[in-house]
Coordinates of C-alpha atoms and ligand atoms in Angstrom, one line a residue:
Chain A
X91 CA 3.2 -38.9 10.3
X92 CA 3.1 -36.3 7.6
X93 CA 5.3 -33.2 7.7
X94 CA 3.7 -30.3 9.6
X95 CA 2.2 -27.7 7.2
X96 CA 3.7 -24.8 9.3
X97 CA 6.9 -25.3 11.1
X98 CA 8.5 -22.6 13.3
X99 CA 11.7 -23.2 15.2
X100 CA 13.5 -20.7 17.4
X101 CA 12.5 -17.5 15.7
X102 CA 14.2 -14.4 17.0
X103 CA 13.4 -10.9 15.8
X104 CA 14.5 -7.5 17.1
X105 CA 13.3 -4.1 16.0
X106 CA 16.1 -1.9 17.1
X107 CA 16.2 -2.4 20.8
X108 CA 12.8 -4.1 21.0
X109 CA 13.0 -7.8 21.2
X110 CA 9.8 -8.8 19.5
X111 CA 10.5 -12.5 19.3
X112 CA 12.7 -14.4 21.7
X113 CA 12.7 -18.0 20.4
X114 CA 9.2 -18.8 19.1
X115 CA 8.7 -22.5 18.2
X116 CA 5.5 -24.4 17.2
X117 CA 4.2 -26.5 14.4
X118 CA 0.8 -26.8 12.8
X119 CA -0.6 -29.9 11.2
X120 CA -2.6 -30.1 8.0
X121 CA -6.3 -29.2 8.5
X122 CA -5.7 -27.7 11.9
X123 CA -7.0 -24.3 13.1
X124 CA -4.1 -23.1 15.2
X125 CA -4.3 -20.1 17.4
X126 CA -1.7 -17.7 18.7
X127 CA -3.2 -16.1 21.8
X128 CA -1.5 -13.2 23.5
X129 CA -1.8 -9.6 24.5
X130 CA -0.9 -6.6 22.2
X131 CA 2.8 -6.5 21.5
X132 CA 3.3 -10.2 22.3
X133 CA 4.8 -10.8 18.9
X134 CA 1.9 -12.4 17.1
X135 CA 1.9 -10.2 14.0
X136 CA 5.7 -10.5 13.7
X137 CA 5.5 -14.3 13.8
X138 CA 2.6 -14.5 11.2
X139 CA 4.2 -12.0 8.9
X140 CA 7.5 -13.9 8.9
X141 CA 5.5 -17.0 7.8
X142 CA 3.8 -14.9 5.1
X143 CA 7.2 -13.9 3.8
X144 CA 6.7 -10.2 4.7
X145 CA 9.3 -9.9 7.4
X146 CA 12.8 -11.4 7.9
X147 CA 13.6 -13.1 11.1
X148 CA 17.0 -12.4 12.7
X149 CA 17.4 -16.1 13.2
X150 CA 15.4 -19.3 13.4
X151 CA 13.5 -21.4 10.9
X152 CA 10.1 -20.8 9.3
X153 CA 8.6 -23.2 6.8
X154 CA 5.2 -23.3 5.2
X155 CA 4.4 -26.5 3.2
X156 CA 8.1 -27.1 3.3
X157 CA 8.9 -23.8 1.6
X158 CA 10.9 -20.9 2.9
X159 CA 8.4 -18.0 2.7
X160 CA 11.0 -15.4 2.0
X161 CA 12.7 -17.1 -0.9
X162 CA 10.0 -19.2 -2.6
X163 CA 8.4 -16.4 -4.6
X164 CA 5.2 -16.9 -6.6
X165 CA 5.0 -20.6 -6.0
X166 CA 4.6 -19.9 -2.3
X167 CA 2.3 -17.0 -2.8
X168 CA -0.1 -19.1 -4.9
X169 CA -0.5 -21.5 -1.9
X170 CA -1.3 -19.1 0.9
X171 CA -4.0 -16.6 1.7
X172 CA -3.9 -13.9 4.4
X173 CA -5.8 -11.3 6.3
X174 CA -3.3 -8.7 7.4
X175 CA -3.7 -6.8 10.6
X176 CA -2.8 -3.4 9.2
X177 CA -3.7 -2.9 5.6
X178 CA -6.2 -1.1 3.4
X179 CA -7.6 -0.8 -0.1
X180 CA -8.0 2.2 -2.4
X181 CA -11.0 4.2 -1.1
X182 CA -12.8 4.2 -4.5
X183 CA -12.4 0.6 -5.5
X184 CA -15.7 -1.4 -5.6
X185 CA -16.1 -4.6 -3.7
X186 CA -16.5 -6.7 -6.8
X187 CA -13.6 -5.0 -8.5
X188 CA -11.3 -5.7 -5.5
X189 CA -12.1 -9.5 -5.5
X190 CA -11.8 -9.7 -9.3
X191 CA -8.5 -7.8 -9.2
X192 CA -6.9 -10.1 -6.8
X193 CA -8.4 -13.2 -8.3
X194 CA -6.7 -12.3 -11.6
X195 CA -3.3 -12.3 -10.1
X196 CA -3.5 -16.0 -9.4
X197 CA -3.2 -18.9 -11.8
X198 CA -6.0 -20.8 -10.0
X199 CA -8.8 -18.7 -8.6
X200 CA -12.4 -19.0 -7.4
X201 CA -15.5 -17.4 -8.8
X202 CA -16.1 -13.8 -7.6
X203 CA -19.9 -14.2 -7.5
X204 CA -19.6 -17.3 -5.3
X205 CA -17.3 -15.4 -2.9
X206 CA -19.7 -12.4 -2.8
X207 CA -22.5 -14.7 -2.0
X208 CA -20.6 -16.8 0.6
X209 CA -19.5 -13.7 2.4
X210 CA -22.8 -11.9 2.2
X211 CA -21.4 -9.1 0.2
X212 CA -23.8 -9.4 -2.8
X213 CA -25.8 -6.3 -2.1
X214 CA -22.5 -4.4 -1.5
X215 CA -20.9 -5.6 -4.7
X216 CA -20.9 -2.1 -6.3
X217 CA -20.1 -0.2 -3.1
X218 CA -16.8 1.6 -2.7
X219 CA -14.4 0.3 -0.1
X220 CA -14.7 3.5 1.8
X221 CA -18.4 3.0 2.2
X222 CA -18.2 -0.4 4.0
X223 CA -18.6 -0.9 7.7
X224 CA -15.8 -2.5 9.7
X225 CA -17.5 -5.9 9.5
X226 CA -18.0 -5.7 5.8
X227 CA -14.4 -4.7 5.3
X228 CA -13.3 -7.7 7.3
X229 CA -15.5 -10.0 5.3
X230 CA -14.1 -8.6 2.1
X231 CA -10.6 -9.1 3.5
X232 CA -11.4 -12.8 4.2
X233 CA -13.0 -13.2 0.8
X234 CA -9.8 -11.8 -0.8
X235 CA -7.6 -14.1 1.3
X236 CA -9.5 -17.0 -0.2
X237 CA -9.6 -16.0 -3.8
X238 CA -6.8 -18.4 -4.8
X239 CA -8.3 -21.3 -2.8
X240 CA -5.2 -21.4 -0.7
X241 CA -4.0 -24.5 1.3
X242 CA -2.9 -22.3 4.2
X243 CA -4.7 -19.3 5.6
X244 CA -3.3 -16.7 7.9
X245 CA -5.8 -14.6 9.9
X246 CA -4.1 -11.9 11.9
X247 CA -6.7 -10.6 14.5
X248 CA -9.6 -11.0 12.1
X249 CA -12.1 -9.7 14.6
X250 CA -10.1 -7.0 16.4
X251 CA -12.1 -3.8 16.9
X252 CA -15.4 -5.3 15.8
X253 CA -18.5 -5.3 18.0
X254 CA -19.4 -8.7 19.5
X255 CA -22.3 -9.4 17.1
X256 CA -20.2 -8.8 14.1
X257 CA -17.4 -10.8 15.7
X258 CA -19.7 -13.8 15.9
X259 CA -20.5 -13.5 12.2
X260 CA -16.8 -13.8 11.5
X261 CA -16.5 -16.8 13.8
X262 CA -19.2 -18.5 11.7
X263 CA -17.1 -17.9 8.6
X264 CA -13.9 -19.2 10.2
X265 CA -15.8 -22.3 11.4
X266 CA -16.8 -22.9 7.9
X267 CA -13.2 -22.9 6.8
X268 CA -12.5 -25.6 9.3
X269 CA -14.9 -27.9 7.4
X270 CA -13.0 -27.1 4.2
X271 CA -9.8 -28.9 5.4
X272 CA -7.7 -25.8 5.2
X273 CA -4.8 -25.2 7.6
X274 CA -5.5 -22.0 9.4
X275 CA -3.2 -19.9 11.6
X276 CA -5.2 -17.4 13.6
X277 CA -4.0 -14.8 16.0
X278 CA -6.2 -13.2 18.6
X279 CA -6.2 -11.5 22.0
X280 CA -9.8 -12.7 22.6
X281 CA -10.1 -15.7 24.8
X282 CA -13.5 -16.6 23.5
X283 CA -12.2 -16.7 19.9
X284 CA -9.3 -19.0 20.7
X285 CA -11.5 -21.3 22.8
X286 CA -14.3 -21.5 20.2
X287 CA -12.4 -21.7 17.0
X288 CA -9.0 -23.3 17.6
X289 CA -8.0 -26.9 17.6
X290 CA -4.8 -26.0 19.4
X291 CA -3.6 -22.7 20.9
X292 CA -0.1 -21.4 21.6
X293 CA -0.1 -18.8 24.4
X294 CA 2.4 -16.2 23.5
X295 CA 3.8 -13.4 25.7
X296 CA 6.8 -11.1 25.3
X297 CA 8.0 -12.9 22.2
X298 CA 7.9 -16.4 23.7
X299 CA 5.5 -19.3 23.5
X300 CA 4.6 -20.1 27.1
X301 CA 2.2 -23.0 26.6
X302 CA 0.8 -25.0 23.7
X303 CA -2.2 -27.3 23.8
X304 CA -5.8 -27.8 22.9
X305 CA -8.1 -25.3 24.8
X306 CA -9.3 -28.2 26.9
X307 CA -5.8 -29.4 27.8
X308 CA -4.7 -25.8 28.7
X309 CA -7.7 -25.3 30.9
X310 CA -7.2 -28.7 32.5
X311 CA -3.6 -27.6 33.3
X312 CA -5.0 -24.7 35.4
X313 CA -6.1 -27.5 37.8
X314 CA -9.9 -27.0 37.5
X315 CA -9.8 -23.8 39.4
X316 CA -12.7 -21.4 39.5
X317 CA -11.9 -17.7 39.1
X318 CA -13.6 -15.5 41.7
X319 CA -13.5 -11.7 41.1
X320 CA -14.4 -9.4 43.9
X321 CA -14.5 -5.7 44.6
X322 CA -14.3 -4.5 48.2
X323 CA -15.2 -1.4 50.0
X324 CA -11.7 -1.1 51.5
X325 CA -8.5 -2.3 50.1
X326 CA -7.0 -5.4 51.9
X327 CA -3.4 -6.1 52.6
X328 CA -1.5 -8.0 50.0
X329 CA -1.3 -11.7 50.7
X330 CA -4.2 -11.9 53.0
X331 CA -6.6 -13.2 50.4
X332 CA -4.1 -15.8 49.2
X333 CA -4.3 -17.3 52.7
X334 CA -8.0 -18.1 52.5
X335 CA -9.3 -21.6 52.3
X336 CA -8.8 -23.4 49.0
X337 CA -7.2 -20.3 47.3
X338 CA -4.5 -21.3 44.8
X339 CA -3.5 -17.7 44.2
X340 CA -4.8 -14.2 44.5
X341 CA -3.9 -11.0 42.6
X342 CA -5.2 -7.5 42.3
X343 CA -5.8 -5.7 39.0
X344 CA -7.0 -2.1 39.3
X345 CA -9.0 -2.6 42.5
X346 CA -10.4 -6.0 41.4
X347 CA -9.2 -9.0 43.4
X348 CA -8.9 -12.1 41.3
X349 CA -8.8 -15.4 43.3
X350 CA -8.3 -18.8 41.8
X351 CA -9.9 -21.4 44.0
X352 CA -10.0 -25.1 43.9
X353 CA -13.3 -25.2 45.9
X354 CA -15.2 -22.0 45.4
X355 CA -17.9 -22.5 48.1
X356 CA -15.2 -22.9 50.8
X357 CA -13.3 -19.8 49.6
X358 CA -16.4 -17.7 49.5
X359 CA -17.4 -18.6 53.1
X360 CA -13.9 -17.9 54.3
X361 CA -13.8 -14.6 52.4
X362 CA -17.1 -13.3 53.9
X363 CA -15.9 -14.3 57.4
X364 CA -12.6 -12.5 56.9
X365 CA -14.4 -9.3 55.6
X366 CA -16.7 -9.3 58.6
X367 CA -13.8 -9.5 61.1
X368 CA -12.1 -6.8 59.2
X369 CA -15.2 -4.6 59.0
X370 CA -14.8 -4.6 55.3
X371 CA -17.6 -5.0 52.8
X372 CA -18.2 -6.9 49.6
X373 CA -19.2 -4.7 46.7
X374 CA -19.5 -7.3 44.0
X375 CA -18.6 -10.9 43.4
X376 CA -18.5 -12.8 40.2
X377 CA -17.5 -16.4 39.5
X378 CA -16.1 -17.8 36.2
X379 CA -15.5 -21.4 35.2
X380 CA -11.9 -22.0 34.1
X381 CA -10.9 -20.4 30.8
X382 CA -7.8 -19.6 28.9
X383 CA -7.8 -16.2 30.7
X384 CA -7.0 -18.1 33.9
X385 CA -4.2 -20.0 32.2
X386 CA -2.8 -16.7 31.1
X387 CA -3.0 -15.1 34.5
X388 CA -1.4 -18.1 36.1
X389 CA 1.4 -18.2 33.7
X390 CA 2.2 -14.5 33.5
X391 CA 0.7 -12.9 36.5
X392 CA -1.2 -10.5 34.1
X393 CA -4.5 -10.3 32.5
X394 CA -4.8 -10.7 28.8
X395 CA -6.7 -7.5 28.2
X396 CA -5.2 -4.6 30.0
Chain B
X189 CA 7.3 -15.5 -16.2
X190 CA 7.5 -12.6 -18.6
X191 CA 4.0 -13.2 -19.7
X192 CA 2.9 -13.0 -16.1
X193 CA 4.6 -9.7 -15.7
X194 CA 2.8 -8.3 -18.7
X195 CA -0.5 -9.7 -17.7
X196 CA -0.3 -8.4 -14.1
X197 CA 0.9 -5.0 -15.4
X198 CA -2.2 -4.8 -17.6
X199 CA -4.5 -5.9 -14.8
X200 CA -3.1 -3.2 -12.6
X201 CA -3.2 -0.6 -15.3
X202 CA -6.9 -1.2 -16.0
X203 CA -7.9 -0.7 -12.3
X204 CA -5.6 2.3 -11.8
X205 CA -7.1 4.0 -14.9
X206 CA -10.5 3.4 -13.5
X207 CA -9.6 4.7 -10.1
X208 CA -8.1 7.8 -11.6
X209 CA -11.3 8.5 -13.5
X210 CA -13.2 8.5 -10.2
X211 CA -10.8 11.1 -8.8
X212 CA -12.0 14.6 -9.5
X213 CA -8.8 16.3 -8.5
X214 CA -6.9 14.1 -10.9
X215 CA -9.3 15.0 -13.8
X216 CA -9.0 18.7 -13.0
X217 CA -5.3 18.7 -13.1
X218 CA -4.9 16.5 -16.2
X219 CA -7.7 17.9 -18.4
X220 CA -9.4 21.1 -17.2
X221 CA -6.3 23.0 -16.1
X222 CA -4.2 22.5 -19.3
X223 CA -7.2 23.5 -21.4
X224 CA -7.6 26.6 -19.3
X225 CA -4.0 27.5 -19.8
X226 CA -4.3 26.8 -23.5
X227 CA -7.2 29.3 -23.9
X228 CA -5.5 31.8 -21.7
X229 CA -2.1 31.8 -23.4
X230 CA -3.5 31.8 -26.9
X231 CA -5.8 34.7 -26.1
X232 CA -3.0 36.7 -24.5
X233 CA 0.0 35.9 -26.6
X234 CA -0.7 34.6 -30.0
X235 CA -3.1 37.4 -31.1
X236 CA -4.5 35.2 -33.9
X237 CA -1.1 34.3 -35.3
X238 CA -1.3 30.6 -36.2
X239 CA 2.4 29.9 -35.8
X240 CA 2.3 31.2 -32.3
X241 CA -0.8 29.3 -31.5
X242 CA 1.0 26.1 -32.6
X243 CA 3.9 27.0 -30.4
X244 CA 1.7 27.5 -27.4
X245 CA 0.0 24.2 -28.2
X246 CA 3.5 22.7 -27.9
X247 CA 4.0 24.3 -24.5
X248 CA 0.6 23.0 -23.2
X249 CA 1.3 19.5 -24.5
X250 CA 4.6 19.7 -22.6
X251 CA 2.8 20.6 -19.4
X252 CA 0.2 17.9 -19.9
X253 CA 2.8 15.3 -20.5
X254 CA 5.0 16.5 -17.7
X255 CA 1.9 16.0 -15.5
X256 CA 2.7 12.3 -15.6
X257 CA 5.4 13.2 -13.1
X258 CA 2.7 13.9 -10.5
X259 CA 0.1 11.4 -11.6
X260 CA 0.0 7.8 -10.5
X261 CA 3.6 7.6 -9.4
X262 CA 2.9 9.7 -6.4
X263 CA -0.1 7.6 -5.8
X264 CA 2.2 4.8 -4.9
X265 CA 3.5 6.7 -1.9
X266 CA 0.0 7.2 -0.7
X267 CA -0.7 3.5 -1.3
X268 CA 2.4 2.6 0.6
X269 CA 1.6 4.8 3.6
X270 CA -2.0 3.6 3.8
X271 CA -0.8 0.0 3.9
X272 CA -2.4 -0.7 0.5
X273 CA 0.8 -1.8 -1.2
X274 CA 1.4 -4.5 1.4
X275 CA -1.8 -6.2 0.5
X276 CA -0.6 -6.3 -3.0
X277 CA 2.7 -7.7 -1.8
X278 CA 0.9 -10.9 -0.6
X279 CA -0.2 -11.7 -4.2
X280 CA 2.2 -13.3 -6.7
X281 CA 3.2 -9.9 -8.0
X282 CA 6.6 -8.2 -8.2
X283 CA 7.5 -4.5 -8.0
X284 CA 7.9 -4.4 -11.8
X285 CA 4.2 -4.6 -12.6
X286 CA 3.3 -2.1 -9.9
X287 CA 5.8 0.4 -11.3
X288 CA 5.1 -0.3 -15.0
X289 CA 1.4 0.1 -14.4
X290 CA 2.0 3.6 -13.1
X291 CA 3.7 4.5 -16.4
X292 CA 1.2 2.7 -18.6
X293 CA -1.9 4.2 -16.9
X294 CA -0.4 7.7 -16.9
X295 CA 0.1 7.2 -20.7
X296 CA -3.4 6.0 -21.3
X297 CA -4.8 8.9 -19.3
X298 CA -2.6 11.5 -21.1
X299 CA -3.7 10.4 -24.6
X300 CA -7.2 11.8 -24.5
X301 CA -6.1 15.0 -22.9
X302 CA -3.5 15.5 -25.7
X303 CA -6.0 14.7 -28.4
X304 CA -8.5 17.1 -26.9
X305 CA -5.9 19.8 -26.7
X306 CA -4.8 19.4 -30.3
X307 CA -8.4 19.3 -31.6
X308 CA -9.4 22.4 -29.6
X309 CA -6.4 24.3 -30.9
X310 CA -7.1 23.2 -34.4
X311 CA -10.8 23.9 -34.5
X312 CA -11.7 26.3 -31.7
X313 CA -8.4 28.3 -31.8
X314 CA -7.9 28.1 -35.6
X315 CA -4.4 26.7 -35.8
X316 CA -3.7 26.3 -39.5
X317 CA -1.7 23.1 -40.0
X318 CA -1.5 20.0 -37.8
X319 CA 2.1 20.2 -37.0
X320 CA 4.2 17.1 -37.2
X321 CA 1.7 14.7 -35.7
X322 CA 4.0 11.7 -35.8
X323 CA 6.7 13.5 -34.0
X324 CA 4.1 14.8 -31.5
X325 CA 2.8 11.2 -30.9
X326 CA 6.3 9.8 -30.4
X327 CA 7.4 12.6 -28.1
X328 CA 4.2 12.3 -26.0
X329 CA 4.5 8.6 -25.7
X330 CA 8.1 8.5 -24.6
X331 CA 7.8 11.8 -22.7
X332 CA 4.9 10.6 -20.6
X333 CA 6.7 7.4 -19.8
X334 CA 9.9 9.2 -18.9
X335 CA 8.2 11.7 -16.6
X336 CA 6.2 8.9 -15.0
X337 CA 9.5 7.2 -14.3
X338 CA 10.9 10.4 -12.8
X339 CA 7.8 10.5 -10.5
X340 CA 8.5 6.9 -9.5
X341 CA 12.1 7.8 -8.5
X342 CA 10.8 10.6 -6.3
X343 CA 8.2 8.1 -4.9
X344 CA 11.0 5.6 -4.2
X345 CA 13.4 8.0 -2.4
X346 CA 10.9 9.9 -0.3
X347 CA 9.8 8.4 3.0
X348 CA 6.5 10.3 3.5
X349 CA 3.8 11.9 1.4
X350 CA 4.8 15.3 2.7
X351 CA 8.4 14.8 1.6
X352 CA 7.2 13.7 -1.8
X353 CA 5.1 16.8 -2.3
X354 CA 7.8 19.1 -1.3
X355 CA 10.4 17.5 -3.6
X356 CA 7.9 17.3 -6.4
X357 CA 7.1 21.0 -6.1
X358 CA 10.7 22.0 -6.4
X359 CA 11.5 19.8 -9.4
X360 CA 8.2 20.6 -11.1
X361 CA 8.8 24.3 -10.8
X362 CA 12.2 24.0 -12.4
X363 CA 10.8 21.8 -15.1
X364 CA 8.0 24.2 -15.8
X365 CA 9.9 27.5 -15.9
X366 CA 13.4 26.6 -17.1
X367 CA 12.6 24.2 -20.0
X368 CA 10.8 26.6 -22.3
X369 CA 7.5 25.1 -21.5
X370 CA 6.1 28.4 -20.2
X371 CA 8.6 31.2 -21.0
X372 CA 10.2 30.5 -24.4
X373 CA 13.7 29.4 -23.9
X374 CA 15.1 32.0 -26.3
X375 CA 13.9 34.8 -24.0
X376 CA 16.3 33.7 -21.2
X377 CA 19.9 34.9 -20.8
X378 CA 22.3 32.6 -22.5
X379 CA 23.7 31.0 -19.4
X380 CA 20.2 29.9 -18.3
X381 CA 19.7 28.5 -21.8
X382 CA 22.9 26.6 -21.4
X383 CA 21.9 25.3 -18.0
X384 CA 18.5 24.2 -19.2
X385 CA 20.2 21.7 -21.5
X386 CA 21.0 19.6 -18.5
X387 CA 17.3 19.2 -17.7
X388 CA 15.1 16.4 -19.2
X389 CA 12.2 18.7 -19.4
X390 CA 14.0 20.9 -22.0
X391 CA 14.2 18.0 -24.4
X392 CA 10.5 17.4 -24.2
X393 CA 9.6 21.1 -24.4
X394 CA 11.8 22.0 -27.3
X395 CA 10.8 18.8 -29.1
X396 CA 7.1 19.3 -28.7
X397 CA 7.2 23.0 -29.6
X398 CA 9.2 22.2 -32.7
X399 CA 6.9 19.4 -33.6
X400 CA 3.7 21.5 -33.2
X401 CA 5.1 24.4 -35.2
X402 CA 6.5 21.9 -37.7
X403 CA 10.0 23.5 -37.4
X404 CA 11.7 20.4 -36.2
X405 CA 14.3 18.5 -38.2
X406 CA 14.4 14.8 -38.0
X407 CA 17.7 14.7 -36.2
X408 CA 16.4 17.1 -33.5
X409 CA 13.4 14.9 -32.8
X410 CA 15.5 11.8 -32.7
X411 CA 17.9 13.3 -30.2
X412 CA 15.0 14.3 -28.1
X413 CA 13.6 10.8 -28.2
X414 CA 16.9 9.2 -27.4
X415 CA 17.5 11.6 -24.4
X416 CA 14.1 10.9 -23.0
X417 CA 14.3 7.2 -23.7
X418 CA 17.6 6.8 -21.9
X419 CA 16.2 8.8 -19.0
X420 CA 13.2 6.4 -18.9
X421 CA 15.3 3.3 -18.7
X422 CA 17.6 4.5 -16.1
X423 CA 14.8 6.0 -13.9
X424 CA 12.7 2.8 -14.2
X425 CA 15.5 0.5 -13.2
X426 CA 16.5 2.7 -10.2
X427 CA 13.0 2.9 -9.0
X428 CA 12.6 -0.8 -9.3
X429 CA 15.6 -1.3 -7.1
X430 CA 14.5 1.2 -4.5
X431 CA 10.9 0.1 -4.4
X432 CA 9.4 -0.5 -1.0
X433 CA 6.1 -2.1 -0.1
X434 CA 6.0 -1.3 3.6
X435 CA 5.3 2.0 5.3
X436 CA 7.9 1.3 7.9
X437 CA 10.6 0.5 5.4
X438 CA 12.5 3.8 5.4
X439 CA 15.2 4.5 2.9
X440 CA 18.6 5.2 4.2
X441 CA 19.9 8.6 3.2
X442 CA 22.8 7.1 1.2
X443 CA 20.3 5.3 -1.1
X444 CA 19.1 8.7 -2.2
X445 CA 22.4 9.1 -4.0
X446 CA 21.0 6.7 -6.6
X447 CA 18.8 9.5 -7.8
X448 CA 21.9 11.3 -9.1
X449 CA 22.4 8.3 -11.4
X450 CA 19.2 9.5 -13.2
X451 CA 21.0 12.7 -13.9
X452 CA 24.0 11.1 -15.5
X453 CA 22.5 10.8 -19.1
X454 CA 21.3 14.3 -18.9
X455 CA 24.6 15.7 -17.7
X456 CA 26.1 13.9 -20.7
X457 CA 23.5 15.4 -23.1
X458 CA 23.9 18.8 -21.5
X459 CA 27.7 18.8 -22.0
X460 CA 27.4 17.6 -25.5
X461 CA 24.7 20.1 -26.5
X462 CA 26.6 22.9 -24.8
X463 CA 29.9 22.1 -26.5
X464 CA 29.1 20.7 -29.8
X465 CA 25.3 20.7 -30.3
X466 CA 23.3 23.3 -32.2
X467 CA 20.1 22.9 -30.2
X468 CA 20.2 26.4 -28.7
X469 CA 21.1 28.0 -32.0
X470 CA 18.1 26.3 -33.5
X471 CA 15.8 27.2 -30.7
X472 CA 16.9 30.9 -31.0
X473 CA 16.6 30.8 -34.8
X474 CA 13.1 29.2 -34.6
X475 CA 12.0 31.8 -32.1
X476 CA 13.2 34.6 -34.4
X477 CA 11.4 33.0 -37.3
X478 CA 8.2 32.8 -35.2
X479 CA 8.5 36.5 -34.3
X480 CA 9.2 37.6 -37.8
X481 CA 6.4 35.6 -39.4
X482 CA 4.0 37.2 -37.0
X483 CA 5.3 40.6 -38.2
X484 CA 5.3 39.8 -41.9
X485 CA 2.1 37.9 -42.3
X486 CA -1.0 39.3 -40.8
X487 CA -3.2 36.8 -39.0
X488 CA -5.3 34.8 -41.4
X489 CA -8.9 34.5 -40.7
X490 CA -11.0 31.4 -41.3
Ligands
LIG58 N1 7.8 -2.5 12.3 C1 8.1 -2.4 13.6 N2 9.0 -1.5 14.0 C2 9.3 -1.5 15.3 N3 8.8 -2.2 16.3 C3 7.8 -3.1 16.0 C4 7.4 -3.2 14.6 N4 6.5 -4.1 14.5 C5 6.3 -4.6 15.8 N5 7.1 -3.9 16.7 C6 7.2 -4.1 18.1 O1 7.4 -5.5 18.3 C7 6.6 -6.0 19.4 C8 5.7 -7.1 18.8 O2 4.8 -6.6 18.0 P1 3.7 -7.4 17.2 O3 4.4 -8.6 16.5 O4 3.0 -6.5 16.3 O5 2.8 -8.0 18.3 P2 1.2 -8.4 18.3 O6 0.8 -8.7 17.0 O7 1.2 -9.6 19.2 O8 0.5 -7.2 18.9 C9 5.9 -4.8 19.9 O9 6.6 -4.3 21.0 C10 5.9 -3.8 18.8 O10 5.8 -2.5 19.3
LIG59 MG1 -0.7 -7.9 15.9

């Protein structure tokens, strides 16, 4: 067994009275795409930026390629690349200039024209940063994260705020990285992204890792349940839906009832019968095969996107 | 290591000069406005007297050079607030090159303005001699660096762009009006003249005015260069220590006391000049000479 490329043990971090991290531990092997999945405020950015050497933990251990990110200086920075969640570039810098500029800071760096081509920024090479769309800015940010051909890449919510089609473009780019044997740490609050891109996922909530595994393992752990989401004409009493046939658990989020069922057909028949006897009515019903969202609901009692 | 610092400083300088050239406001304040003042003052005050024209050139050069105080140092605050600096922080790059590039790019941007101002005064406004060009060059070089470094200090100790602007306005106004850069120092009551000796701007203003009118002695120019040079070193080191990449990183109030350290060399110079120096005497004497030549010799026409 080789050493993990990223090693995190018992990280704690407070901002004043806010406990952002409360003992985060995980490790990432070489060549893995590892996801931190969690809602806003879970502590993803704090964790990643500690690993980038941008923030100081109160306690705990963080190592990247065996180095302490905070103390290893240039040697460390030459090895990593990152897309930050909150950052910007000067409004009047041109796309090509930005890549050239950052490339020049590194001892080893890729060719700007290749990067422009690879990230479909060729026709935008002379555009000002302020003229780019959200997706183009993000492609530029990823290109800049890769200028030094880093061994480890950190992507902090690389698709947040982009529309679904643009998001999928970025997925293709990240999948390409996977082929390149780089170690990638990706944070996201999109289930789809974690499921599609990550070899392994750590689900993180309120500054703690609550579950780690491959997307498949995690879904398996949610016992092969189907998620049934219904809206009803009248509210029902708490707990009634949880009593229905084959229902593992039932919760209500803003008027939508979310049931996890081990045998969906049985549950649906039971539900309809119950509603008839209660002179209630079904307004809508949707079924979902198990996803990481269900794992999250089961573990935390909340939905990922609220 | 050292070669990396120099390389990165140069890389940053090139891009920052290019970005400044794309900024119309910056060009207006660094080129158009000083030229406007030059024409205005010469027309109103010098009345064709070449010695006075040269003196006014000295004042305008002072303003241009002091503009480095606003220039790219303040831009760092904007970069910090917009989260631009933190992107640079990811690269193998220290605070040193970031700060040094502010100074160097200000200098590179000041040089053409200065050259244009001198040429315009010489050929369009009929100044007779060239003044002491070497002294002008040295004062401009070190002055621009020193005032950039003062700007860096303000950028380092202020937490928001707004705070930066307010503090800059206050300091700038004092620099502008109490140094002799606008109103000749000799016109002020003696106690203000004495007080002005504690201000870095005074050394630049009297230096450049003397160099442009060719009235400066070697030792005067050298004292000016030393005063500005020490100010530069102290200011640069303090701003390097206080440098912050992150918008959230706020400076504790106590750290602002560091700024007082910048003042120490100038307090020393001020005390020395007030007690033992002859700078004010020379300033008054030069001023009288300028006035009397303008009485005695009628303006020469070209
Ligand atoms: N610089 C900061 N100052 C104060 N609180 C912060 C700061 N950064 C993050 N937090 C708080 O710490 C918690 C975790 O934030 P963050 O790591 O950004 O989570 P995520 O990236 O998962 O959204 C949140 O409650 C957030 O408000
Ligand atoms: Mg975040």
